[in-house]
Amino acid sequence: MSEPYTMVVGLEVHVQLATASKLFCRCSTRFGAEPNTQTCPLCIGLPGALPVMNREAYELGLKAALGLNLEIPRFTKWDRKSYYYPDLPKGYQISQYDLPMSQNGYLEIRDPKGRFETRRIGINRAHLEEDAGKSLHDEAGAVADSRIDLNRCGTPLLEIVSEPDIRSPFEAKAYLSELKLLLTFLNVSDCNMQEGSLRVDANVNLHIDGPDGQVATPIVEVKNMNSFRAVERALTYEAARQYDAWQETGQAKGDVPKQTRGWDDTAGVTHGMRHKEESSDYPYFPDPDLVPVTVTDEEIEQVRQSLGALPAALRDRLQTEFGLSDYDSDVIVGQGPALVEYYLDLAQATGDGKLASNWVQQDVMRYLNDQAIAVADYPVRPDQLAELLTKVKVGELDTSRGRQVLEHMLAAGGTAAEAVEHLGIKQVDAGEEVELCRELLAANPQIVADLQAGKLKAAGALIGMAKKTNPNVNPGRVREIAIELANQWDT
Amino acid sequence: MSISPEQVLKVSRLARLELSDDELATMTAQLSQVVDYVDQLSELNTDDVVPMAHALDLTNVFVVDQVAESLERSQALANAPHADGECYLVPAVMGD
Ligand SMILES: [Zn+2]
């Protein structure tokens, strides 16, 4: 690091839990409904309505917490966080304060390209809370009223609060990517940022080594970051801004109240927002309408058993069991559970993890991207692709022929054998190839001379001619045969 | 008096309430009485009492995650002082 400071970042991530109904009432959580069509007396805060806890939301929270290596207190309770805003009709948000459902965990972040050391980012806590509604600001009329849509009110969120362990914008992005991947594998949330299922706020300041020891700059909370890339950019900007501000004013943490700044993605800058009340200024008190939740060791163990294979363990498995590189295992696992399953089926059926990895990355993933489809909609099943890869592996087909076969399978369906048949690809026996090479070398003494002189590129021209004569020859084998023959050639 | 006028002012700001000087004096006195009343509890020795998180001796009340019908929008908006048929209308919220 060449900067004259250390950056200190903690992230607060809100993810929407993948329930059908809200946290305390049975209104739907479906995204995209017409404004105010998914509300009831409870979630719009009418007097007398009583909340009841959604079991699925609690269980999804438990899964996420265990995936994040968090401790699960056996007793947890609900609190009211009071503040006044038009999108919060009750005047308080049901959240968790002093006895959250989970605390003290970590998430390991890594970079297969080695730009930072693999490290554990501490997670302070993850707790359940309800979402607020949405203010639809009318951009056209500045003096017009604000329009309020309460559909989101009461949607279950898990707030995941990291320790201030993140040291760079790049690490912040890595943390968010790994968190999102983990939650995707756990089926806890769809983590769709565009639809607001995953939101990120960052607390950031700098520790600067000065002549009189270390100085910390005032902590700033950055909001309104709508993509992981935006988080990375906002933090980069904010570090530079804080360093400049410190040089200009000399203000350190404690000299000024904590500031909230919003990220403007178009302008690429953060703007000051209203001063945030200190957390003690949000009056909290226990919610009398909701009873506490207790959980037993057995229940926790049961949820732990249900987690399935998680990204870190899968990367290890792809490396140790299938011989993939750190990088390749990261690419495949990064695509999510469906592709990992496809890969595992393919690798097992082919018996060659690296070959399977090459084809999955270069062919399957590219097709999925081009067609913008999910793995489940990929037309060739792993066992069908395995049949093709086995032909490539034993040399029956070379890679480019194999690709033609796959293209045919994608377009027309059927097995690899049927595609081979349809494309008129015939096995050429080795004797035929030797004979062909001998003829071509006899007709092209310059190629013989080049090959003898070690100019192996000359084999390319010979392969071209061989393919013209018989499209079914195996280029790799023709190349080997030609070099061998040339070296024993009597001129 | 156990509560200062400054504390009452701070709480009133958080509650978005504007108090006149007279009201501030009244509220300070009344809130102090309330707090003093509750404060009598601290005369008891609670060293051996487990903190209580809820008045009911009941835990784990859950419902199944199943969608039920919501209110018709017209019903939901019926009591709002201002609405436009789709949304509640409130005085413009600026900034954030
Ligand atoms: Zn509702």
Coordinates of C-alpha atoms and ligand atoms in Angstrom, one line a residue:
Chain A
M1 CA 0.0 0.0 0.0
S2 CA 1.4 3.3 -1.0
E3 CA -1.2 5.5 0.7
P4 CA -0.1 7.3 3.8
Y5 CA -3.1 5.8 5.7
T6 CA -5.0 2.6 6.5
M7 CA -8.6 2.5 5.5
V8 CA -11.0 1.1 8.0
V9 CA -14.4 -0.1 6.7
G10 CA -17.3 -1.9 8.2
L11 CA -20.3 -2.9 6.1
E12 CA -24.0 -3.2 7.1
V13 CA -25.9 -5.4 4.6
H14 CA -29.6 -5.8 4.6
V15 CA -30.9 -8.8 2.7
Q16 CA -34.5 -9.6 2.1
L17 CA -35.3 -13.1 3.3
A18 CA -36.9 -15.3 0.6
T19 CA -40.3 -15.8 2.3
A20 CA -43.6 -15.7 0.5
S21 CA -45.3 -13.5 3.2
K22 CA -44.1 -10.7 5.4
L23 CA -42.4 -11.0 8.8
F24 CA -45.4 -10.3 11.0
C25 CA -48.4 -10.5 8.7
R26 CA -49.5 -12.6 5.8
C27 CA -49.3 -10.0 3.0
S28 CA -47.2 -11.1 0.0
T29 CA -43.6 -9.9 -0.4
R30 CA -43.7 -10.2 -4.2
F31 CA -41.7 -7.5 -6.0
G32 CA -43.3 -5.3 -8.5
A33 CA -46.9 -5.2 -7.3
E34 CA -49.0 -2.0 -7.8
P35 CA -48.4 0.5 -5.0
N36 CA -50.3 -0.2 -1.8
T37 CA -51.9 -3.5 -3.0
Q38 CA -49.9 -5.7 -0.5
T39 CA -50.8 -4.2 2.8
C40 CA -53.1 -5.0 5.7
P41 CA -54.1 -3.4 9.0
L42 CA -51.0 -4.8 10.6
C43 CA -48.3 -3.6 8.2
I44 CA -49.8 -0.2 7.8
G45 CA -49.9 0.2 11.5
L46 CA -53.6 0.4 12.3
P47 CA -54.4 0.3 16.0
G48 CA -55.1 -3.1 17.5
A49 CA -53.4 -5.2 14.9
L50 CA -51.0 -7.8 16.5
P51 CA -47.9 -9.1 14.9
V52 CA -47.0 -12.9 14.8
M53 CA -43.6 -14.1 13.8
N54 CA -43.1 -15.8 10.5
R55 CA -41.4 -19.2 11.2
E56 CA -39.8 -19.4 7.8
A57 CA -38.2 -16.0 8.2
Y58 CA -36.7 -17.0 11.5
E59 CA -35.4 -20.3 10.0
L60 CA -33.9 -18.6 7.0
G61 CA -32.2 -16.2 9.5
L62 CA -30.8 -19.2 11.3
K63 CA -29.5 -20.7 8.2
A64 CA -27.7 -17.5 7.1
A65 CA -26.3 -17.1 10.6
L66 CA -24.9 -20.6 10.7
G67 CA -23.4 -20.1 7.2
L68 CA -21.7 -17.0 8.5
N69 CA -20.2 -18.9 11.5
L70 CA -22.3 -16.9 13.9
E71 CA -23.1 -18.0 17.4
I72 CA -26.8 -18.6 18.1
P73 CA -27.9 -17.4 21.5
R74 CA -30.5 -19.8 22.8
F75 CA -32.8 -16.8 23.7
T76 CA -33.6 -13.8 21.5
K77 CA -36.2 -11.1 21.6
W78 CA -37.8 -8.2 19.6
D79 CA -37.5 -4.5 20.1
R80 CA -39.1 -1.4 18.8
K81 CA -36.7 1.2 17.2
S82 CA -38.6 4.5 17.3
Y83 CA -38.2 7.1 14.6
Y84 CA -40.6 9.2 12.6
Y85 CA -40.7 9.1 8.8
P86 CA -43.6 8.9 6.4
D87 CA -42.7 5.5 5.2
L88 CA -42.9 4.0 8.7
P89 CA -46.6 4.2 9.6
K90 CA -46.2 2.7 13.1
G91 CA -43.6 5.2 14.2
Y92 CA -41.3 2.3 15.1
Q93 CA -39.5 -0.5 13.3
I94 CA -39.6 -3.9 14.8
S95 CA -35.9 -5.0 15.1
Q96 CA -33.5 -6.6 17.6
Y97 CA -31.4 -4.6 19.9
D98 CA -29.6 -6.1 22.9
L99 CA -30.4 -9.8 22.3
P100 CA -30.0 -10.4 18.6
M101 CA -30.6 -13.9 17.1
S102 CA -26.9 -14.3 16.2
Q103 CA -23.5 -12.7 17.0
N104 CA -19.8 -13.1 16.7
G105 CA -19.1 -14.8 13.4
Y106 CA -16.9 -14.4 10.4
L107 CA -16.7 -14.7 6.6
E108 CA -13.5 -15.6 4.9
I109 CA -12.6 -13.5 1.9
R110 CA -10.0 -14.6 -0.7
D111 CA -8.7 -13.5 -4.0
P112 CA -7.5 -16.3 -6.4
K113 CA -5.3 -13.7 -8.1
G114 CA -3.6 -13.0 -4.8
R115 CA -4.2 -9.3 -4.7
F116 CA -4.9 -9.6 -1.0
E117 CA -4.2 -12.3 1.6
T118 CA -7.1 -14.6 2.4
R119 CA -8.6 -13.2 5.6
R120 CA -11.5 -13.5 8.0
I121 CA -13.8 -10.6 8.2
G122 CA -15.5 -10.5 11.6
I123 CA -19.2 -10.3 11.7
N124 CA -20.5 -8.6 14.8
R125 CA -24.1 -9.8 14.5
A126 CA -27.0 -10.7 12.2
H127 CA -30.5 -9.8 13.3
L128 CA -34.0 -9.9 11.9
E129 CA -36.0 -6.8 11.3
E130 CA -38.9 -5.5 9.2
D131 CA -38.5 -3.2 6.2
A132 CA -40.1 0.2 5.9
G133 CA -42.2 1.5 2.9
K134 CA -41.0 3.5 0.0
S135 CA -41.2 7.2 -0.8
L136 CA -41.8 7.8 -4.5
H137 CA -40.4 11.3 -5.0
D138 CA -41.9 13.1 -7.9
E139 CA -38.9 14.5 -9.7
A140 CA -41.1 16.7 -12.0
G141 CA -42.8 18.9 -9.4
A142 CA -40.4 20.0 -6.6
V143 CA -43.1 21.3 -4.4
A144 CA -45.6 18.5 -5.0
D145 CA -46.4 16.0 -2.2
S146 CA -44.3 12.9 -1.7
R147 CA -46.2 9.7 -2.6
I148 CA -45.9 6.8 -0.2
D149 CA -46.1 3.1 -1.2
L150 CA -46.3 0.8 1.9
N151 CA -46.0 -2.6 0.1
R152 CA -42.5 -3.1 1.4
C153 CA -43.6 -2.4 5.0
G154 CA -43.0 -5.5 7.1
T155 CA -40.9 -7.4 4.6
P156 CA -38.4 -9.6 6.5
L157 CA -34.8 -8.4 6.4
L158 CA -31.6 -9.8 7.9
E159 CA -29.2 -7.1 8.8
I160 CA -25.6 -8.4 8.7
V161 CA -23.2 -6.1 10.5
S162 CA -19.5 -6.7 9.8
E163 CA -16.7 -5.7 12.1
P164 CA -14.5 -2.8 10.9
D165 CA -12.1 -5.4 9.5
I166 CA -12.2 -4.4 5.8
R167 CA -9.1 -2.5 4.6
S168 CA -9.7 -1.6 1.0
P169 CA -12.5 -0.9 -1.5
F170 CA -11.4 -4.1 -3.3
E171 CA -11.8 -6.1 -0.1
A172 CA -15.2 -4.6 0.4
K173 CA -16.3 -5.8 -3.0
A174 CA -14.8 -9.3 -2.3
Y175 CA -16.7 -9.4 1.0
L176 CA -19.9 -8.5 -0.7
S177 CA -19.5 -11.0 -3.5
E178 CA -18.6 -13.8 -1.1
L179 CA -21.6 -12.9 1.1
K180 CA -24.0 -12.8 -1.8
L181 CA -22.6 -16.1 -3.1
L182 CA -23.0 -17.8 0.3
L183 CA -26.6 -16.5 0.7
T184 CA -27.4 -17.7 -2.8
F185 CA -26.1 -21.2 -2.0
L186 CA -28.2 -21.2 1.2
N187 CA -31.3 -20.1 -0.7
V188 CA -31.8 -17.5 2.0
S189 CA -32.3 -14.5 -0.4
D190 CA -32.2 -13.8 -4.1
C191 CA -29.8 -10.9 -3.3
N192 CA -31.2 -8.9 -6.2
M193 CA -29.8 -5.4 -5.7
Q194 CA -32.0 -3.9 -8.5
E195 CA -35.1 -5.0 -6.6
G196 CA -33.8 -3.9 -3.3
S197 CA -33.2 -7.4 -1.9
L198 CA -29.7 -6.5 -1.0
R199 CA -28.7 -3.1 0.3
V200 CA -25.3 -1.9 1.5
D201 CA -24.2 0.9 3.9
A202 CA -20.6 1.4 4.7
N203 CA -18.9 3.0 7.7
V204 CA -15.5 4.3 6.7
N205 CA -12.6 6.2 8.2
L206 CA -8.9 6.4 7.9
H207 CA -6.1 5.8 10.4
I208 CA -3.3 8.1 9.5
D209 CA 0.3 7.8 10.8
G210 CA 1.2 11.4 11.7
P211 CA 4.2 12.8 13.5
D212 CA 2.4 12.6 16.8
G213 CA 1.2 9.1 16.4
Q214 CA -1.9 7.7 14.7
V215 CA -4.9 9.8 14.0
A216 CA -8.3 8.5 13.1
T217 CA -10.5 10.6 10.8
P218 CA -14.2 11.1 11.6
I219 CA -16.4 8.1 10.7
V220 CA -18.6 8.6 7.8
E221 CA -21.6 6.4 6.9
V222 CA -22.0 6.1 3.1
K223 CA -25.4 5.3 1.7
N224 CA -27.2 4.9 -1.7
M225 CA -24.7 2.5 -3.3
N226 CA -26.7 0.5 -5.8
S227 CA -24.1 -2.0 -7.0
F228 CA -21.0 -3.7 -5.7
R229 CA -19.0 -1.7 -8.2
A230 CA -20.6 1.5 -6.7
V231 CA -19.5 0.4 -3.2
E232 CA -15.9 0.0 -4.5
R233 CA -16.0 3.4 -6.2
A234 CA -17.7 5.2 -3.3
L235 CA -15.1 3.9 -0.9
T236 CA -12.2 4.8 -3.1
Y237 CA -13.6 8.3 -3.5
E238 CA -14.4 8.6 0.2
A239 CA -10.9 7.6 1.3
A240 CA -9.3 10.3 -0.9
R241 CA -11.9 12.9 0.3
Q242 CA -11.3 12.1 4.0
Y243 CA -7.6 12.4 3.5
D244 CA -7.9 15.7 1.8
A245 CA -10.4 17.0 4.4
W246 CA -8.0 15.9 7.2
Q247 CA -5.1 17.7 5.6
E248 CA -7.2 20.8 5.3
T249 CA -9.0 20.9 8.6
G250 CA -7.1 18.5 10.8
Q251 CA -10.4 17.3 12.2
A252 CA -10.2 13.9 13.9
K253 CA -12.8 11.4 15.1
G254 CA -14.7 12.9 18.0
D255 CA -14.2 16.5 16.8
V256 CA -17.4 16.4 14.8
P257 CA -20.5 14.2 14.9
K258 CA -20.8 11.1 12.7
Q259 CA -21.7 12.2 9.2
T260 CA -23.9 10.5 6.7
R261 CA -23.1 10.9 3.0
G262 CA -24.9 9.7 -0.1
W263 CA -23.1 8.3 -3.1
D264 CA -24.0 9.9 -6.4
D265 CA -23.0 7.3 -9.0
T266 CA -23.3 9.5 -12.0
A267 CA -21.1 12.3 -10.6
G268 CA -18.9 9.8 -8.8
V269 CA -18.9 11.7 -5.5
T270 CA -20.5 11.5 -2.1
H271 CA -22.7 14.3 -0.8
G272 CA -23.4 15.2 2.9
M273 CA -26.8 14.2 4.1
R274 CA -28.7 15.1 7.3
H275 CA -26.7 14.5 10.4
K276 CA -27.5 11.1 11.7
E277 CA -28.7 10.8 15.2
E278 CA -26.4 8.7 17.4
S279 CA -27.7 5.2 17.9
S280 CA -28.7 6.0 21.4
D281 CA -31.0 8.6 19.9
Y282 CA -33.1 5.9 18.4
P283 CA -35.1 5.0 21.5
Y284 CA -35.4 1.2 21.6
F285 CA -37.6 -0.8 23.9
P286 CA -38.8 -4.4 24.1
D287 CA -41.8 -5.0 21.9
P288 CA -44.6 -6.2 24.2
D289 CA -46.6 -7.6 21.2
L290 CA -44.0 -10.3 20.3
V291 CA -42.9 -13.0 22.6
P292 CA -39.2 -14.1 22.7
V293 CA -37.8 -17.0 20.8
T294 CA -35.8 -19.8 22.3
V295 CA -33.9 -22.4 20.3
T296 CA -32.4 -25.7 21.4
D297 CA -29.0 -27.3 20.6
E298 CA -30.8 -30.0 18.6
E299 CA -32.8 -27.5 16.5
I300 CA -29.6 -25.6 15.7
E301 CA -27.8 -28.9 14.8
Q302 CA -30.7 -29.8 12.5
V303 CA -30.5 -26.5 10.6
R304 CA -26.7 -26.9 10.4
Q305 CA -27.2 -30.3 8.8
S306 CA -29.5 -28.8 6.2
L307 CA -27.0 -26.2 5.0
G308 CA -25.6 -28.3 2.2
A309 CA -22.2 -27.7 0.5
L310 CA -21.1 -24.1 0.8
P311 CA -18.8 -22.1 -1.5
A312 CA -15.6 -22.4 0.5
A313 CA -15.9 -26.2 0.9
L314 CA -16.9 -26.6 -2.7
R315 CA -13.8 -24.7 -3.9
D316 CA -11.7 -27.0 -1.8
R317 CA -13.4 -30.1 -3.2
L318 CA -12.9 -29.0 -6.8
Q319 CA -9.2 -28.5 -6.1
T320 CA -8.5 -31.6 -4.1
E321 CA -10.9 -34.1 -5.8
F322 CA -10.8 -32.8 -9.4
G323 CA -7.4 -31.2 -9.6
L324 CA -8.6 -27.7 -10.5
S325 CA -6.6 -24.6 -9.9
D326 CA -7.7 -22.0 -7.3
Y327 CA -8.7 -19.8 -10.1
D328 CA -10.8 -22.3 -12.0
S329 CA -12.6 -23.6 -8.9
D330 CA -13.4 -20.0 -8.0
V331 CA -14.9 -19.3 -11.4
I332 CA -17.1 -22.4 -11.3
V333 CA -18.3 -22.0 -7.7
G334 CA -18.9 -18.3 -8.4
Q335 CA -21.5 -19.2 -10.9
G336 CA -23.8 -20.6 -8.2
P337 CA -25.1 -23.9 -7.0
A338 CA -26.7 -25.0 -10.3
L339 CA -23.6 -24.8 -12.4
V340 CA -21.5 -26.4 -9.6
E341 CA -23.9 -29.3 -9.7
Y342 CA -23.6 -29.5 -13.5
Y343 CA -19.9 -29.4 -13.3
L344 CA -19.7 -32.2 -10.6
D345 CA -22.0 -34.5 -12.7
L346 CA -19.9 -33.8 -15.8
A347 CA -16.5 -34.2 -14.1
Q348 CA -17.6 -37.5 -12.4
A349 CA -19.0 -39.0 -15.6
T350 CA -16.0 -37.9 -17.6
G351 CA -13.4 -38.8 -15.0
D352 CA -11.4 -35.8 -16.0
G353 CA -12.0 -32.7 -13.8
K354 CA -9.8 -30.4 -15.9
L355 CA -11.3 -31.3 -19.2
A356 CA -14.7 -30.9 -17.7
S357 CA -13.7 -27.5 -16.3
N358 CA -12.4 -26.3 -19.6
W359 CA -15.6 -27.2 -21.4
V360 CA -17.8 -25.8 -18.7
Q361 CA -16.0 -22.5 -18.7
Q362 CA -15.4 -22.1 -22.4
D363 CA -18.5 -23.7 -23.9
V364 CA -21.3 -24.1 -21.4
M365 CA -20.9 -20.8 -19.6
R366 CA -20.4 -18.9 -22.8
Y367 CA -23.6 -20.4 -24.3
L368 CA -25.5 -19.5 -21.1
N369 CA -24.3 -16.0 -21.2
D370 CA -25.0 -15.5 -24.9
Q371 CA -28.5 -16.9 -24.6
A372 CA -29.1 -15.3 -21.2
I373 CA -30.5 -18.6 -19.8
A374 CA -30.1 -20.5 -16.6
V375 CA -28.1 -23.7 -16.2
A376 CA -31.4 -25.6 -15.9
D377 CA -32.3 -24.5 -19.4
Y378 CA -29.0 -25.6 -21.0
P379 CA -30.1 -28.1 -23.7
V380 CA -27.3 -30.7 -23.2
R381 CA -27.4 -32.7 -20.0
P382 CA -24.1 -33.4 -18.2
D383 CA -24.3 -37.1 -19.0
Q384 CA -24.7 -36.2 -22.7
L385 CA -21.8 -33.8 -22.7
A386 CA -19.8 -36.4 -20.8
E387 CA -20.3 -38.8 -23.7
L388 CA -18.8 -36.2 -26.0
L389 CA -15.9 -35.3 -23.7
T390 CA -15.0 -39.0 -23.4
K391 CA -14.6 -39.1 -27.2
V392 CA -12.4 -36.0 -27.0
K393 CA -10.4 -37.5 -24.1
V394 CA -9.6 -40.7 -26.0
G395 CA -8.7 -38.8 -29.1
E396 CA -11.7 -39.9 -31.2
L397 CA -12.4 -36.3 -31.7
D398 CA -10.2 -33.3 -31.5
T399 CA -11.3 -30.2 -29.7
S400 CA -12.5 -28.3 -32.7
R401 CA -14.4 -31.3 -34.0
G402 CA -15.8 -31.7 -30.5
R403 CA -17.1 -28.2 -30.6
Q404 CA -18.9 -28.8 -33.9
V405 CA -20.5 -31.9 -32.3
L406 CA -21.6 -29.9 -29.3
E407 CA -23.0 -27.1 -31.5
H408 CA -25.0 -29.7 -33.4
M409 CA -26.3 -31.2 -30.1
L410 CA -27.3 -27.8 -28.9
A411 CA -29.2 -27.0 -32.1
A412 CA -30.7 -30.4 -32.9
G413 CA -30.7 -32.3 -29.6
G414 CA -29.7 -35.9 -29.4
T415 CA -26.7 -37.7 -28.2
A416 CA -23.0 -37.1 -29.1
A417 CA -23.0 -40.4 -31.1
E418 CA -26.0 -39.2 -33.1
A419 CA -24.4 -35.8 -33.8
V420 CA -21.1 -37.5 -34.9
E421 CA -23.1 -39.7 -37.2
H422 CA -25.1 -36.8 -38.6
L423 CA -22.0 -34.7 -39.2
G424 CA -20.4 -37.6 -41.1
I425 CA -17.5 -37.7 -38.8
K426 CA -15.8 -41.0 -39.2
Q427 CA -12.9 -42.4 -37.3
V428 CA -9.8 -42.4 -39.4
D429 CA -7.6 -45.2 -38.4
A430 CA -4.0 -44.4 -37.6
G431 CA -2.7 -46.4 -40.6
E432 CA -4.6 -44.2 -43.0
E433 CA -3.3 -41.0 -41.3
V434 CA 0.3 -42.3 -41.6
E435 CA -0.2 -43.1 -45.2
L436 CA -1.7 -39.6 -45.9
C437 CA 1.1 -37.9 -44.1
R438 CA 3.7 -39.8 -46.1
E439 CA 2.1 -38.8 -49.4
L440 CA 1.9 -35.1 -48.4
L441 CA 5.4 -35.0 -47.1
A442 CA 6.7 -36.6 -50.3
A443 CA 4.9 -33.9 -52.3
N444 CA 6.2 -31.1 -50.1
P445 CA 9.9 -31.4 -49.5
Q446 CA 10.1 -27.9 -48.0
I447 CA 7.8 -28.9 -45.1
V448 CA 10.1 -31.9 -44.5
A449 CA 13.1 -29.6 -44.4
D450 CA 11.4 -27.2 -42.1
L451 CA 10.3 -29.9 -39.7
Q452 CA 13.7 -31.3 -39.7
A453 CA 15.1 -27.9 -38.9
G454 CA 12.8 -27.8 -35.9
K455 CA 10.4 -25.2 -37.5
L456 CA 7.3 -27.0 -36.1
K457 CA 5.0 -24.4 -37.4
A458 CA 5.3 -26.0 -40.8
A459 CA 3.2 -28.8 -39.4
G460 CA 0.2 -26.5 -39.5
A461 CA 0.3 -26.2 -43.3
L462 CA 0.5 -30.0 -43.5
I463 CA -2.5 -30.4 -41.2
G464 CA -4.5 -28.0 -43.4
M465 CA -3.7 -30.1 -46.5
A466 CA -4.6 -33.4 -44.7
K467 CA -7.9 -32.0 -43.6
K468 CA -8.7 -31.0 -47.1
T469 CA -8.1 -34.5 -48.3
N470 CA -10.0 -36.1 -45.3
P471 CA -11.9 -33.8 -43.0
N472 CA -12.0 -36.6 -40.4
V473 CA -8.3 -36.7 -39.6
N474 CA -7.3 -35.9 -36.1
P475 CA -5.1 -32.8 -36.3
G476 CA -3.1 -33.6 -33.2
R477 CA -2.2 -37.0 -34.4
V478 CA -1.4 -35.8 -37.9
R479 CA 1.0 -33.3 -36.4
E480 CA 2.7 -36.0 -34.3
I481 CA 3.0 -38.4 -37.2
A482 CA 4.3 -35.7 -39.6
I483 CA 7.0 -34.6 -37.2
E484 CA 8.0 -38.2 -36.5
L485 CA 8.1 -39.1 -40.2
A486 CA 10.0 -36.0 -41.2
N487 CA 12.7 -36.8 -38.6
Q488 CA 13.3 -40.2 -40.1
W489 CA 12.9 -38.9 -43.7
D490 CA 15.5 -40.0 -46.2
T491 CA 16.0 -37.3 -48.8
Chain B
M1 CA -36.3 17.2 39.4
S2 CA -34.9 14.1 37.7
I3 CA -35.2 15.3 34.1
S4 CA -33.8 18.5 32.7
P5 CA -35.5 20.8 30.2
E6 CA -32.6 20.0 27.8
Q7 CA -33.5 16.3 27.9
V8 CA -37.1 17.0 27.3
L9 CA -36.2 19.3 24.4
K10 CA -34.1 16.5 22.9
V11 CA -36.8 13.9 23.2
S12 CA -39.4 16.3 21.7
R13 CA -37.1 16.9 18.7
L14 CA -36.8 13.1 18.2
A15 CA -40.6 12.8 18.4
R16 CA -41.0 15.7 16.0
L17 CA -42.9 17.8 18.6
E18 CA -42.6 21.5 18.9
L19 CA -43.0 22.7 22.5
S20 CA -43.6 26.3 23.7
D21 CA -41.7 27.5 26.7
D22 CA -44.8 26.9 28.9
E23 CA -45.3 23.4 27.5
L24 CA -41.6 22.6 28.0
A25 CA -41.9 23.6 31.7
T26 CA -45.1 21.5 32.1
M27 CA -43.7 18.5 30.3
T28 CA -40.4 18.6 32.3
A29 CA -42.3 18.6 35.6
Q30 CA -44.7 15.8 34.5
L31 CA -42.1 13.6 32.9
S32 CA -40.0 14.0 36.0
Q33 CA -42.9 12.8 38.1
V34 CA -43.3 9.7 35.9
V35 CA -39.6 8.9 36.0
D36 CA -39.5 9.4 39.8
Y37 CA -42.4 7.2 40.2
V38 CA -40.9 4.4 38.2
D39 CA -37.6 5.0 40.0
Q40 CA -39.0 3.7 43.2
L41 CA -38.3 0.3 41.8
S42 CA -34.6 0.9 42.3
E43 CA -35.1 0.7 46.0
L44 CA -35.5 -3.1 45.6
N45 CA -32.5 -5.3 45.7
T46 CA -32.6 -7.2 42.4
D47 CA -29.2 -8.8 42.6
D48 CA -30.7 -12.3 42.4
V49 CA -33.4 -11.5 39.9
V50 CA -33.0 -12.7 36.3
P51 CA -33.7 -9.9 33.8
M52 CA -37.1 -10.3 32.2
A53 CA -37.4 -9.8 28.5
H54 CA -41.2 -10.1 28.3
A55 CA -44.1 -9.9 30.7
L56 CA -45.6 -13.1 29.4
D57 CA -44.1 -16.4 30.3
L58 CA -44.4 -17.6 26.7
T59 CA -42.0 -18.1 23.9
N60 CA -41.9 -19.3 20.2
V61 CA -45.2 -18.2 18.9
F62 CA -45.0 -18.6 15.1
V63 CA -47.2 -18.8 12.0
V64 CA -46.6 -20.6 8.8
D65 CA -45.3 -18.6 5.9
Q66 CA -48.4 -18.6 3.8
V67 CA -49.8 -15.6 1.8
A68 CA -53.3 -14.5 2.7
E69 CA -55.4 -11.8 1.1
S70 CA -54.3 -8.1 1.6
L71 CA -56.6 -5.1 1.9
E72 CA -58.1 -3.6 -1.2
R73 CA -56.1 -0.5 -2.1
S74 CA -59.2 1.7 -1.8
Q75 CA -59.7 0.3 1.7
A76 CA -56.1 0.8 2.7
L77 CA -56.1 4.4 1.6
A78 CA -59.6 5.2 2.9
N79 CA -58.5 6.8 6.2
A80 CA -55.5 8.7 4.7
P81 CA -55.9 12.5 5.0
H82 CA -54.5 12.7 1.4
A83 CA -54.2 10.1 -1.3
D84 CA -54.2 10.0 -5.1
G85 CA -55.9 6.6 -5.5
E86 CA -52.6 4.8 -5.6
C87 CA -50.4 6.3 -2.9
Y88 CA -50.6 8.1 0.3
L89 CA -49.7 11.7 -0.1
V90 CA -47.5 13.5 2.5
P91 CA -45.8 16.9 2.5
A92 CA -42.7 16.5 0.4
V93 CA -39.8 14.7 2.1
M94 CA -36.6 16.4 0.9
G95 CA -33.1 15.3 0.8
D96 CA -33.1 11.6 1.8
Ligands
ZN1 ZN -49.7 -6.9 6.0

